PDB file of C-alpha atoms in Angstrom:
ATOM      1  CA  ASP A   1     127.415 -22.958 210.801  1.00 53.00           C
ATOM      2  CA  GLN A   2     130.730 -22.792 208.958  1.00 63.00           C
ATOM      3  CA  ARG A   3     130.905 -23.243 205.177  1.00 63.00           C
ATOM      4  CA  PHE A   4     133.763 -23.749 202.791  1.00 62.00           C
ATOM      5  CA  TYR A   5     133.559 -22.973 199.069  1.00 60.00           C
ATOM      6  CA  THR A   6     135.998 -23.836 196.325  1.00 63.00           C
ATOM      7  CA  ASP A   7     135.890 -23.319 192.583  1.00 60.00           C
ATOM      8  CA  SER A   8     139.020 -25.348 191.880  1.00 61.00           C
ATOM      9  CA  ILE A   9     137.288 -28.696 191.429  1.00 60.00           C
ATOM     10  CA  GLY A  10     137.718 -29.796 187.822  1.00 62.00           C
ATOM     11  CA  GLU A  11     135.862 -32.445 185.862  1.00 59.00           C
ATOM     12  CA  GLN A  12     136.504 -36.056 186.850  1.00 62.00           C
ATOM     13  CA  THR A  13     138.549 -35.175 189.951  1.00 70.00           C
ATOM     14  CA  THR A  14     138.254 -36.351 193.543  1.00 73.00           C
ATOM     15  CA  HIS A  15     139.206 -34.164 196.514  1.00 71.00           C
ATOM     16  CA  THR A  16     139.723 -35.207 200.119  1.00 76.00           C
ATOM     17  CA  TYR A  17     139.340 -32.698 202.954  1.00 76.00           C
ATOM     18  CA  TYR A  18     140.426 -33.145 206.582  1.00 78.00           C
ATOM     19  CA  ILE A  19     138.352 -31.090 208.959  1.00 78.00           C
ATOM     20  CA  GLN A  20     139.118 -30.247 212.596  1.00 76.00           C
ATOM     21  CA  ALA A  21     137.382 -27.922 214.996  1.00 77.00           C
ATOM     22  CA  TYR A  22     139.140 -26.102 217.780  1.00 78.00           C
ATOM     23  CA  ASN A  23     138.325 -23.811 220.645  1.00 81.00           C
ATOM     24  CA  GLN A  24     139.833 -22.839 223.982  1.00 83.00           C
ATOM     25  CA  PHE A  25     139.580 -26.479 225.163  1.00 82.00           C
ATOM     26  CA  GLY A  26     141.561 -28.025 222.318  1.00 79.00           C
ATOM     27  CA  ILE A  27     141.292 -29.583 218.887  1.00 78.00           C
ATOM     28  CA  THR A  28     138.911 -32.344 217.781  1.00 77.00           C
ATOM     29  CA  ASP A  29     139.903 -35.467 215.918  1.00 76.00           C
ATOM     30  CA  SER A  30     139.954 -35.088 212.137  1.00 70.00           C
ATOM     31  CA  ASP A  31     136.884 -35.860 210.083  1.00 76.00           C
ATOM     32  CA  VAL A  32     137.597 -36.925 206.507  1.00 73.00           C
ATOM     33  CA  ILE A  33     135.305 -35.837 203.690  1.00 72.00           C
ATOM     34  CA  THR A  34     135.839 -37.041 200.129  1.00 70.00           C
ATOM     35  CA  VAL A  35     134.137 -35.168 197.314  1.00 67.00           C
ATOM     36  CA  GLY A  36     133.903 -36.444 193.744  1.00 63.00           C
ATOM     37  CA  PRO A  37     134.560 -37.480 191.219  1.00 60.00           C
ATOM     38  CA  THR A  38     132.739 -34.567 189.753  1.00 58.00           C
ATOM     39  CA  PRO A  39     130.621 -35.586 186.774  1.00 56.00           C
ATOM     40  CA  LEU A  40     131.936 -35.050 183.294  1.00 70.00           C
ATOM     41  CA  CYS A  41     129.782 -32.485 181.506  1.00 84.00           C
ATOM     42  CA  LEU A  42     128.771 -32.543 177.876  1.00 89.00           C
ATOM     43  CA  PRO A  43     131.097 -30.348 175.845  1.00 91.00           C
ATOM     44  CA  SER A  44     129.799 -27.262 174.123  1.00 93.00           C
ATOM     45  CA  GLU A  45     129.356 -27.566 170.378  1.00 95.00           C
ATOM     46  CA  PRO A  46     132.202 -27.039 167.914  1.00 97.00           C
ATOM     47  CA  PHE A  47     131.781 -23.773 166.029  1.00 96.00           C
ATOM     48  CA  ASN A  48     132.725 -21.993 162.821  1.00 97.00           C
ATOM     49  CA  LEU A  49     132.385 -25.120 160.672  1.00 98.00           C
ATOM     50  CA  ARG A  50     133.543 -24.305 157.126  1.00 98.00           C
ATOM     51  CA  ALA A  51     133.451 -26.337 153.919  1.00 97.00           C
ATOM     52  CA  THR A  52     135.216 -25.821 150.597  1.00 96.00           C
ATOM     53  CA  GLY A  53     134.711 -27.898 147.465  1.00 95.00           C
ATOM     54  CA  LEU A  54     137.738 -29.414 145.771  1.00 93.00           C
ATOM     55  CA  CYS A  55     137.181 -30.764 142.241  1.00 91.00           C
ATOM     56  CA  PRO A  56     136.376 -33.329 141.250  1.00 92.00           C
ATOM     57  CA  ASP A  57     134.895 -35.097 144.322  1.00 93.00           C
ATOM     58  CA  LYS A  58     136.260 -33.815 147.653  1.00 95.00           C
ATOM     59  CA  VAL A  59     135.183 -31.429 150.397  1.00 97.00           C
ATOM     60  CA  ASN A  60     137.651 -29.805 152.801  1.00 97.00           C
ATOM     61  CA  LEU A  61     136.103 -29.194 156.219  1.00 98.00           C
ATOM     62  CA  SER A  62     137.488 -27.250 159.190  1.00 98.00           C
ATOM     63  CA  TRP A  63     136.093 -26.107 162.546  1.00 98.00           C
ATOM     64  CA  GLN A  64     136.959 -24.538 165.881  1.00 97.00           C
ATOM     65  CA  PRO A  65     136.955 -26.801 168.966  1.00 96.00           C
ATOM     66  CA  PRO A  66     134.337 -26.363 171.692  1.00 95.00           C
ATOM     67  CA  SER A  67     134.904 -23.508 174.124  1.00 91.00           C
ATOM     68  CA  PHE A  68     133.886 -25.650 177.131  1.00 86.00           C
ATOM     69  CA  GLY A  69     134.288 -29.227 178.274  1.00 86.00           C
ATOM     70  CA  THR A  70     136.574 -32.191 177.907  1.00 88.00           C
ATOM     71  CA  ILE A  71     136.383 -33.893 174.511  1.00 93.00           C
ATOM     72  CA  ASP A  72     137.490 -37.294 173.249  1.00 94.00           C
ATOM     73  CA  GLY A  73     136.803 -36.671 169.563  1.00 96.00           C
ATOM     74  CA  TYR A  74     134.286 -35.557 166.971  1.00 97.00           C
ATOM     75  CA  LYS A  75     131.497 -37.023 164.857  1.00 97.00           C
ATOM     76  CA  LEU A  76     130.850 -35.490 161.446  1.00 98.00           C
ATOM     77  CA  TYR A  77     127.442 -35.794 159.793  1.00 98.00           C
ATOM     78  CA  ARG A  78     126.638 -35.369 156.085  1.00 97.00           C
ATOM     79  CA  GLN A  79     123.387 -34.945 154.177  1.00 96.00           C
ATOM     80  CA  ASP A  80     123.708 -36.236 150.620  1.00 94.00           C
ATOM     81  CA  PRO A  81     121.867 -34.351 147.827  1.00 93.00           C
ATOM     82  CA  ALA A  82     119.206 -37.028 147.371  1.00 87.00           C
ATOM     83  CA  SER A  83     118.481 -37.467 151.103  1.00 91.00           C
ATOM     84  CA  ILE A  84     116.501 -35.604 153.747  1.00 93.00           C
ATOM     85  CA  PHE A  85     118.563 -37.174 156.558  1.00 95.00           C
ATOM     86  CA  PHE A  86     122.021 -36.467 157.938  1.00 96.00           C
ATOM     87  CA  ASN A  87     124.161 -39.580 158.375  1.00 96.00           C
ATOM     88  CA  LEU A  88     127.302 -40.126 160.416  1.00 96.00           C
ATOM     89  CA  ILE A  89     130.365 -40.373 158.159  1.00 96.00           C
ATOM     90  CA  THR A  90     131.818 -43.829 158.837  1.00 94.00           C
ATOM     91  CA  THR A  91     134.483 -44.180 156.137  1.00 93.00           C
ATOM     92  CA  GLY A  92     137.438 -42.130 154.955  1.00 93.00           C
ATOM     93  CA  ASP A  93     139.431 -39.268 156.453  1.00 94.00           C
ATOM     94  CA  CYS A  94     136.434 -37.786 158.324  1.00 96.00           C
ATOM     95  CA  SER A  95     135.252 -41.002 159.996  1.00 94.00           C
ATOM     96  CA  SER A  96     137.499 -41.176 163.066  1.00 91.00           C
ATOM     97  CA  LEU A  97     138.299 -37.711 164.370  1.00 96.00           C
ATOM     98  CA  PRO A  98     140.382 -37.419 167.580  1.00 96.00           C
ATOM     99  CA  ALA A  99     140.096 -34.468 169.959  1.00 95.00           C
ATOM    100  CA  ASN A 100     143.150 -32.680 168.533  1.00 96.00           C
ATOM    101  CA  GLU A 101     141.830 -32.746 164.939  1.00 96.00           C
ATOM    102  CA  THR A 102     140.133 -29.632 163.536  1.00 97.00           C
ATOM    103  CA  SER A 103     139.954 -30.483 159.832  1.00 97.00           C
ATOM    104  CA  CYS A 104     139.391 -33.367 157.457  1.00 97.00           C
ATOM    105  CA  GLN A 105     138.726 -34.095 153.793  1.00 97.00           C
ATOM    106  CA  ASP A 106     135.538 -35.923 152.799  1.00 97.00           C
ATOM    107  CA  GLN A 107     135.204 -37.782 149.507  1.00 95.00           C
ATOM    108  CA  VAL A 108     131.775 -37.848 147.848  1.00 94.00           C
ATOM    109  CA  LEU A 109     130.387 -39.813 144.926  1.00 92.00           C
ATOM    110  CA  LEU A 110     131.702 -38.331 141.710  1.00 87.00           C
ATOM    111  CA  SER A 111     128.252 -38.627 140.122  1.00 87.00           C
ATOM    112  CA  LEU A 112     126.849 -36.276 142.816  1.00 90.00           C
ATOM    113  CA  ALA A 113     129.760 -33.820 142.957  1.00 88.00           C
ATOM    114  CA  THR A 114     127.855 -31.031 141.157  1.00 90.00           C
ATOM    115  CA  ARG A 115     125.082 -31.023 143.776  1.00 92.00           C
ATOM    116  CA  ALA A 116     124.954 -29.569 147.295  1.00 95.00           C
ATOM    117  CA  PHE A 117     126.009 -31.527 150.376  1.00 96.00           C
ATOM    118  CA  ARG A 118     125.278 -30.345 153.923  1.00 97.00           C
ATOM    119  CA  TYR A 119     127.428 -30.976 157.013  1.00 98.00           C
ATOM    120  CA  TYR A 120     127.474 -30.456 160.774  1.00 98.00           C
ATOM    121  CA  ILE A 121     129.801 -31.725 163.502  1.00 98.00           C
ATOM    122  CA  LYS A 122     129.453 -32.699 167.172  1.00 97.00           C
ATOM    123  CA  ALA A 123     132.054 -33.070 169.921  1.00 97.00           C
ATOM    124  CA  LEU A 124     131.885 -36.134 172.149  1.00 94.00           C
ATOM    125  CA  ASN A 125     133.149 -37.466 175.438  1.00 91.00           C
ATOM    126  CA  SER A 126     132.214 -40.358 177.735  1.00 86.00           C
ATOM    127  CA  THR A 127     129.033 -38.538 178.803  1.00 86.00           C
ATOM    128  CA  GLY A 128     127.699 -38.146 175.253  1.00 90.00           C
ATOM    129  CA  GLU A 129     127.581 -35.797 172.270  1.00 93.00           C
ATOM    130  CA  SER A 130     127.421 -32.022 172.233  1.00 95.00           C
ATOM    131  CA  SER A 131     124.806 -30.058 170.376  1.00 95.00           C
ATOM    132  CA  ALA A 132     125.384 -29.716 166.647  1.00 97.00           C
ATOM    133  CA  SER A 133     127.646 -27.023 165.227  1.00 97.00           C
ATOM    134  CA  ASN A 134     126.464 -24.639 162.566  1.00 97.00           C
ATOM    135  CA  GLU A 135     125.433 -26.344 159.317  1.00 97.00           C
ATOM    136  CA  VAL A 136     127.295 -25.682 156.092  1.00 97.00           C
ATOM    137  CA  SER A 137     126.355 -26.385 152.498  1.00 97.00           C
ATOM    138  CA  VAL A 138     128.881 -26.966 149.725  1.00 96.00           C
ATOM    139  CA  ILE A 139     128.976 -28.064 146.098  1.00 94.00           C
ATOM    140  CA  PRO A 140     132.226 -30.016 145.655  1.00 94.00           C
ATOM    141  CA  CYS A 141     132.727 -29.162 141.979  1.00 90.00           C
ATOM    142  CA  ARG A 142     130.488 -26.678 140.169  1.00 83.00           C
ATOM    143  CA  ASN A 143     132.114 -27.136 136.737  1.00 77.00           C
ATOM    144  CA  LEU A 144     132.150 -30.909 136.435  1.00 63.00           C
ATOM    145  CA  PRO A 145     130.139 -32.170 133.439  1.00 63.00           C
ATOM    146  CA  GLU A 146     126.922 -33.986 134.291  1.00 62.00           C
ATOM    147  CA  TRP A 147     127.160 -37.776 134.183  1.00 59.00           C
ATOM    148  CA  ARG A 148     124.838 -39.608 131.832  1.00 64.00           C
ATOM    149  CA  GLU A 149     124.684 -43.281 131.059  1.00 69.00           C
ATOM    150  CA  ILE A 150     125.307 -43.984 127.393  1.00 71.00           C
ATOM    151  CA  ALA A 151     123.870 -47.139 125.869  1.00 70.00           C
ATOM    152  CA  PRO A 152     126.358 -49.315 123.981  1.00 72.00           C
ATOM    153  CA  PHE A 153     126.081 -49.404 120.180  1.00 65.00           C
TER     154      PHE A 153
END
């Protein structure tokens, strides 16, 4: 029973091995063994998500990339002040985040800019999405006057 171990097989790679046995009588014909492709794993979650408000209606976000796994990009989720749900951001600077991006600027409704928004981010690849990063809460503009509808005269 002879075994061979290797730790050099990376994600999405295929390796071919040619195996021969020999003894005092000679060498056998080669057997070919192909291993792979190894499955692509889910990436670990991005970390150290940070958010800073920028008056009157923007939020600067930054994060550290995952420490493990191949990534194709990121998905950023936001919870608006009047909602209990997080929704994927699908418009603006934070809607299409490639793998080499680690910051973006989100624009929020000006009428809600004095209230708290919550965010988290996930990394993704062809296998799926990572776990969520840490959540952050931010008020885009603490000193903006409250908006009130004024009836015409």
